[in-house]
Structure formats: C-alpha cells, structure tokens
Short mmCIF file of C-alpha atoms in Angstrom, two decimals:
data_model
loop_
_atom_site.label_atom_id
_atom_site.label_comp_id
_atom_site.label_asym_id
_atom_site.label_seq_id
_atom_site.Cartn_x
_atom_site.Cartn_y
_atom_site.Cartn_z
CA UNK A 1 79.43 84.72 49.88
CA UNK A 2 79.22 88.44 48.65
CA UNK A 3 78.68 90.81 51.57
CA UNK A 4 77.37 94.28 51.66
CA UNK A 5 77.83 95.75 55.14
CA UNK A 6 76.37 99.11 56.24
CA UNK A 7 77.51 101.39 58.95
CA UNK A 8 74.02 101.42 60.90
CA UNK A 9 70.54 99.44 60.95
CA UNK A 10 69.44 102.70 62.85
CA UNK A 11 70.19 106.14 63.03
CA UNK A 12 68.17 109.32 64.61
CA UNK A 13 69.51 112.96 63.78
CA UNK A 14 68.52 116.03 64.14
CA UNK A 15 67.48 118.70 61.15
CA UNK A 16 70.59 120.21 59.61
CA UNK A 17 73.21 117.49 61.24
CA UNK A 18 75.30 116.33 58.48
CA UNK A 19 75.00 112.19 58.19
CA UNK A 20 77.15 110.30 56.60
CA UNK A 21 76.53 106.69 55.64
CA UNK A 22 78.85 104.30 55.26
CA UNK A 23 78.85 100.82 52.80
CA UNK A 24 81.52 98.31 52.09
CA UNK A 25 81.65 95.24 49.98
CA UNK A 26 84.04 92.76 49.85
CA UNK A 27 83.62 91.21 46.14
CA UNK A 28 85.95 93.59 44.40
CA UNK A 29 82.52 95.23 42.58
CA UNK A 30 83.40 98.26 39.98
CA UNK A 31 79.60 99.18 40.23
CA UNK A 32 78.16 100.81 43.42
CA UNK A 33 74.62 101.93 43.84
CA UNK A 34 72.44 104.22 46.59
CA UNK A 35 68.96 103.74 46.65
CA UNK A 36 66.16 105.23 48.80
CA UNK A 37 62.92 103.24 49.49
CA UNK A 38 59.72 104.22 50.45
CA UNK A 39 56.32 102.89 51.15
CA UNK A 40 54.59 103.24 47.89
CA UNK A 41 57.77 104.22 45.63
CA UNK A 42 59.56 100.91 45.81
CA UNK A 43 63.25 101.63 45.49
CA UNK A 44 64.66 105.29 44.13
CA UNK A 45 68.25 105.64 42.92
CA UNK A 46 70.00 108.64 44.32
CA UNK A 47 73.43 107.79 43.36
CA UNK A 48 76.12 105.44 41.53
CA UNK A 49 79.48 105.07 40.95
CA UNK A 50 80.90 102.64 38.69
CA UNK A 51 84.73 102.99 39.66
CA UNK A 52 86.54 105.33 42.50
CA UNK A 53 86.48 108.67 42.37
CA UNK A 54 83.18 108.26 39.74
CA UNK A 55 80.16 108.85 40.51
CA UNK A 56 76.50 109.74 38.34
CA UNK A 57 73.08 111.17 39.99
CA UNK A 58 70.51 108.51 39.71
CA UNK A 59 66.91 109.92 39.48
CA UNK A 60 66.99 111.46 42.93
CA UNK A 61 69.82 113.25 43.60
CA UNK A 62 68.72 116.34 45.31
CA UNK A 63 70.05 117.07 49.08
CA UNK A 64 72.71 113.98 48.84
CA UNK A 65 76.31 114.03 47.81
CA UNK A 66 78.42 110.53 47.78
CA UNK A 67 81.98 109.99 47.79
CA UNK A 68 84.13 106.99 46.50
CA UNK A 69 87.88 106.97 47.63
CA UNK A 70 88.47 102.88 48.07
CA UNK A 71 86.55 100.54 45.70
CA UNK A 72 85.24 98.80 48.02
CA UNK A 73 83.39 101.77 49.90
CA UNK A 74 80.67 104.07 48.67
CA UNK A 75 79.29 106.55 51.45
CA UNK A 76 76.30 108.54 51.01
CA UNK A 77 76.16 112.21 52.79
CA UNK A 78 73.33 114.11 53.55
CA UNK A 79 74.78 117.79 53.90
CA UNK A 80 71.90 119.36 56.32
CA UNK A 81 69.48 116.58 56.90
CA UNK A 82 65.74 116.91 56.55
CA UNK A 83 62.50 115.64 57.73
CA UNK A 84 61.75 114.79 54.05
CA UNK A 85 64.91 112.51 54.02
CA UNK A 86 63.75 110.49 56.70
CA UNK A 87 63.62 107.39 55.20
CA UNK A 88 64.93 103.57 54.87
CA UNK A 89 68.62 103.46 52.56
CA UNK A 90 69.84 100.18 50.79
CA UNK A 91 72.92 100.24 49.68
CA UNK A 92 74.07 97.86 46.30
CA UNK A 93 77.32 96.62 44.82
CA UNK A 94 77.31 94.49 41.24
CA UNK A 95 80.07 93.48 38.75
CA UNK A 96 80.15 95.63 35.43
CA UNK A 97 78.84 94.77 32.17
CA UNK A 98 76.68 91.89 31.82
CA UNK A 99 73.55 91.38 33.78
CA UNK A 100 74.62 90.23 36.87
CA UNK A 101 72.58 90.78 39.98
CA UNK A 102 72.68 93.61 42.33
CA UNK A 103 73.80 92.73 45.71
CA UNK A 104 72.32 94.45 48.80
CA UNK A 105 73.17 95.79 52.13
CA UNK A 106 70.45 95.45 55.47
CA UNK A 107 69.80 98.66 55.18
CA UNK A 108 69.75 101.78 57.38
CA UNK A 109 66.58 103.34 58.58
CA UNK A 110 67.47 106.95 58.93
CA UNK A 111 64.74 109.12 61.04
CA UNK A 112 65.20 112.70 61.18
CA UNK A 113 63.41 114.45 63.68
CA UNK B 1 62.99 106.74 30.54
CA UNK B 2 62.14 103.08 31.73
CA UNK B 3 59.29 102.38 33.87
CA UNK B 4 57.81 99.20 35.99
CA UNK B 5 54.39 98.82 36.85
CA UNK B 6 53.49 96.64 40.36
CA UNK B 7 49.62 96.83 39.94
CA UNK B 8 49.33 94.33 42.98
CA UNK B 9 50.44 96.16 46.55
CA UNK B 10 49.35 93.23 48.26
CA UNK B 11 48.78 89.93 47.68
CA UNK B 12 47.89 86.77 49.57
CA UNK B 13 47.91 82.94 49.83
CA UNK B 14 46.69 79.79 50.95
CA UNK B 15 50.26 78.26 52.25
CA UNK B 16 50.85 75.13 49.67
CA UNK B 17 49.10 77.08 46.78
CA UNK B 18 50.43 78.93 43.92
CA UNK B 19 50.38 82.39 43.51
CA UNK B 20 51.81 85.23 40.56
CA UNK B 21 52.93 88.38 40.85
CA UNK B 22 52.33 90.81 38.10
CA UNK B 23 54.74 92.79 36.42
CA UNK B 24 54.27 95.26 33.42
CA UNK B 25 57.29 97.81 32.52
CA UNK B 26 57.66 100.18 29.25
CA UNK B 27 60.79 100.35 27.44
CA UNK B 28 61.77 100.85 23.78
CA UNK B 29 65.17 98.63 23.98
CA UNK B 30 65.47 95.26 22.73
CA UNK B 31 67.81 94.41 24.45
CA UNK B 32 67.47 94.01 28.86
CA UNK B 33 67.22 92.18 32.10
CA UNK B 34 64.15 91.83 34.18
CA UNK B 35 64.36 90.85 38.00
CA UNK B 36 62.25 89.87 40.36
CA UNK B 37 64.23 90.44 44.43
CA UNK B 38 62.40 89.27 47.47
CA UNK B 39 62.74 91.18 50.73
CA UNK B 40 61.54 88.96 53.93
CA UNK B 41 61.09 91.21 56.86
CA UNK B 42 64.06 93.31 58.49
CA UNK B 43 66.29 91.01 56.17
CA UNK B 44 68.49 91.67 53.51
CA UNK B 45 66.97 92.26 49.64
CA UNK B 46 67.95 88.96 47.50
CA UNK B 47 67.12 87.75 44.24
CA UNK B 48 64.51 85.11 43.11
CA UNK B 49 64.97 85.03 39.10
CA UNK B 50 66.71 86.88 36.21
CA UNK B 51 65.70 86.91 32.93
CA UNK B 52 67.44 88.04 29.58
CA UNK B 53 65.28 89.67 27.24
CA UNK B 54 66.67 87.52 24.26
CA UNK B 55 65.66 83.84 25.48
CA UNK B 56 62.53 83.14 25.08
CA UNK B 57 62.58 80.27 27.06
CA UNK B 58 60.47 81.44 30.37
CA UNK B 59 63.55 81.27 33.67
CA UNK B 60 62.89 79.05 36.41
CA UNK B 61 64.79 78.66 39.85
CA UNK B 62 63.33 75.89 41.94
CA UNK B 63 59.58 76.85 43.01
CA UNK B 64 59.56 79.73 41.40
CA UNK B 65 59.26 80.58 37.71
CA UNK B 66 58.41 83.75 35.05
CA UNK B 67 55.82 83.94 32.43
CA UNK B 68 57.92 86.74 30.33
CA UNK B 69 55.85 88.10 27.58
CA UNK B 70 58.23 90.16 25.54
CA UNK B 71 55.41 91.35 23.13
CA UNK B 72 52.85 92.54 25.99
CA UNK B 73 55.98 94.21 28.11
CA UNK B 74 55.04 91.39 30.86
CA UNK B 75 56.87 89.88 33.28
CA UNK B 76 55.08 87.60 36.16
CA UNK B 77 56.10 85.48 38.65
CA UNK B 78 54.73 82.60 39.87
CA UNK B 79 55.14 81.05 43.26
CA UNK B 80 54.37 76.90 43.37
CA UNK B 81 53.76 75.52 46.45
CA UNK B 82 53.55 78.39 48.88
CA UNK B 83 55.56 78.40 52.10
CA UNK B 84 55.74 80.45 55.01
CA UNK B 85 58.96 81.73 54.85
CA UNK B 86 57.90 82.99 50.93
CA UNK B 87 56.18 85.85 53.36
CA UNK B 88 58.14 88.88 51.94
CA UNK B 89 58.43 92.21 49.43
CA UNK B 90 58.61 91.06 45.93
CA UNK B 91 60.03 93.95 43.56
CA UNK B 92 60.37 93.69 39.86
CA UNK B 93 63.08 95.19 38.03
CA UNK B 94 64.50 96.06 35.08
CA UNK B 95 68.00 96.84 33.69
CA UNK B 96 69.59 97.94 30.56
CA UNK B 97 71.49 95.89 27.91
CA UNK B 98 74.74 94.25 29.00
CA UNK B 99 77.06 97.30 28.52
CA UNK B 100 79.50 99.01 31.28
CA UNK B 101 77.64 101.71 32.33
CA UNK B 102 73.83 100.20 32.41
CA UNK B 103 73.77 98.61 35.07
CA UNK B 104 71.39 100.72 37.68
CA UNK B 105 68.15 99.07 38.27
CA UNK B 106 65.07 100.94 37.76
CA UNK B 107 62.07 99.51 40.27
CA UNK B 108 58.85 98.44 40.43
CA UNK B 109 56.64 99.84 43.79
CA UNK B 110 57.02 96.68 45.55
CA UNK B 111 53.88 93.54 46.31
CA UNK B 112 53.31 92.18 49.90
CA UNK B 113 52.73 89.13 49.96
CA UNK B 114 51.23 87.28 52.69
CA UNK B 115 50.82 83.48 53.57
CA UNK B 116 47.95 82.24 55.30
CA UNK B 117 48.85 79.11 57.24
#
C-alpha cells in the first residue's frame, strides 16, 4: 500500500513562529505536491517538486517556502506564521508522467492564533 | 489557466438510491485526466474514478460510474445504490496531458454529500 505520512494531525502556533511541516512517502514518487484546503476553495496548490532539490510555486505560493533534500520527503515552511494561514494542509506524492493518481497524506490542521 | 466548477456544495440521499455529482471545468487541451477523490470525515483523501480524455467509453469502478461529456466540458458522477459509509467530500479534478511535468491537480470546491438512513 502507498503511504503518505505527515508530521502532525494538529498543530497550534503562535503569529510569527516559524512551522515547519513535515511529509514522507514511501513509494519512491518523483512528484511531490502541497496543497491548502479551505471551506469553499476546495484544494489550493502552494507548492511542488517533481525531483530533490526542485521545486515550482503552485497558484498560492505567497508566505510558504518548501524544501526537498531526500525524495521521499517534501516539508512545507511557513517563515512567520499568520492568522490568514490558519488552515487544514494535505500533503500528495504521485509517479511522473502518465496520469496516475495523486496519493494523499491525513492532513494537518494548522491553527494560528 | 484550467478551471473546475462544483455547482453542488451539498448534496443528499435516500441510502440505497442513486445520486450524481456535477462537474463542469474549462480547458482548451485535448488532451487530460479528470478525477473525482472522496474524502470521508477526518480520513485520508482517496480516489473513486479516473478518466482519460481520449476514451470515450464513460469509466466505471464498482458502484460508481462517470457520464464524461467531452463536448459540454462535463464530467458527473454517479453513485448506485447509496450507502452510508459513501457519506464524504467528493472533489473533481483535473490534470494535464500525460507529460513529466503536468502532473499538479487543479480542484474543484468540493460537494457534501450526505446519506439519509
């Protein structure tokens, strides 16, 4: 079974704290994806990297930075965290190329207070 | 840019009934993937269907099963036999041709659909 794990199901931080999140997959996936989604605005992309060390803004890359060092990890880092990035964050992994499916994480439900 | 269209937030049905979600997205490729991913409560995003823009032949997986109108930029899905643990998010989604490089996802808003026992 493909697995997508993420580092939290929760988190609570203050405005400004820097917050790193943290996914792994274990089925050797070139593609990795960050999405944000709200009530409302079904799923936004914020960032993707389709091998390590690469990386591409997705349509809402404003206030996040990612980093890819192992293939099988793609974090997502909110430098000085805001109220307006409270929110719930799926991560995604998928083969390249063809259209295979995108495989998803639980989630983390960030609130920033 | 691509877009999908949800026009249903929330939907709901008699358990054992059939249901469809709609789906309407604008692109000016030929050539793409549409999804449709189910997300039960607190659980993990998973997919229902995938189809391929170049068969015509509508996809099916079990009880559930697409009316894909290439023409009209359609895509709906249709639940048979309603159970309760169809209860659950249901996002459409589209994705570019089959080259390295296309394969983000670009969403629809999401339709809740509840079943009434």
């Amino acid at each position: 079974d493909v697995k997508v794990t993420q580092s939290s199901r929760y988190l609570v931080k203050r405005t400004g704290e820097k917050v790193f999140l943290e996914c792994v997959q274990d089925m050797d996936h070139e593609n990795m994806f960050w999405y944000r989604q709200d009530p409302g605005l079904g799923l936004r992309l914020i960032y993707f990297s389709y091998d390590v060390k690469m990386k591409e803004k997705g349509d809402i890359p404003e206030g996040y930075s990612v980093s890819r060092e192992k293939k099988e990890r793609f974090s997502l880092i909110l430098e000085s965290a805001s109220t307006n990035q409270t929110s719930m964050y799926l991560c995604a992994s998928t083969h390249g190329g063809s259209g295979y499916e995108q495989y998803f994480g639980p989630g983390t439900r960030l609130t920033v207070t | 840019a691509q877009t999908v269209t949800q026009s249903q937030p929330e939907m709901s049905v008699q358990e054992a009934e059939t249901v469809t979600l709609s789906c309407t997205y604008d692109t000016s490729e030929s050539d793409y993937y549409l999804f449709w991913y189910k997300q039960p409560p607190s659980r993990q995003m998973i997919l229902v269907i995938r189809q391929e823009a170049y068969k015509q032949q509508n996809a099916t997986e079990n009880r559930f099963s697409v009316n894909f109108q290439k023409a009209a930029k359609s895509f709906s899905l249709k639940i048979s036999d309603s159970q309760l643990g169809d209860a659950a998010m249901y996002f459409c989604a589209y994705r570019s041709g089959p080259y390295f490089g296309n394969e983000k996802l670009t969403f629809g808003t999401g339709t809740r659909l509840t079943i009434i026992p």
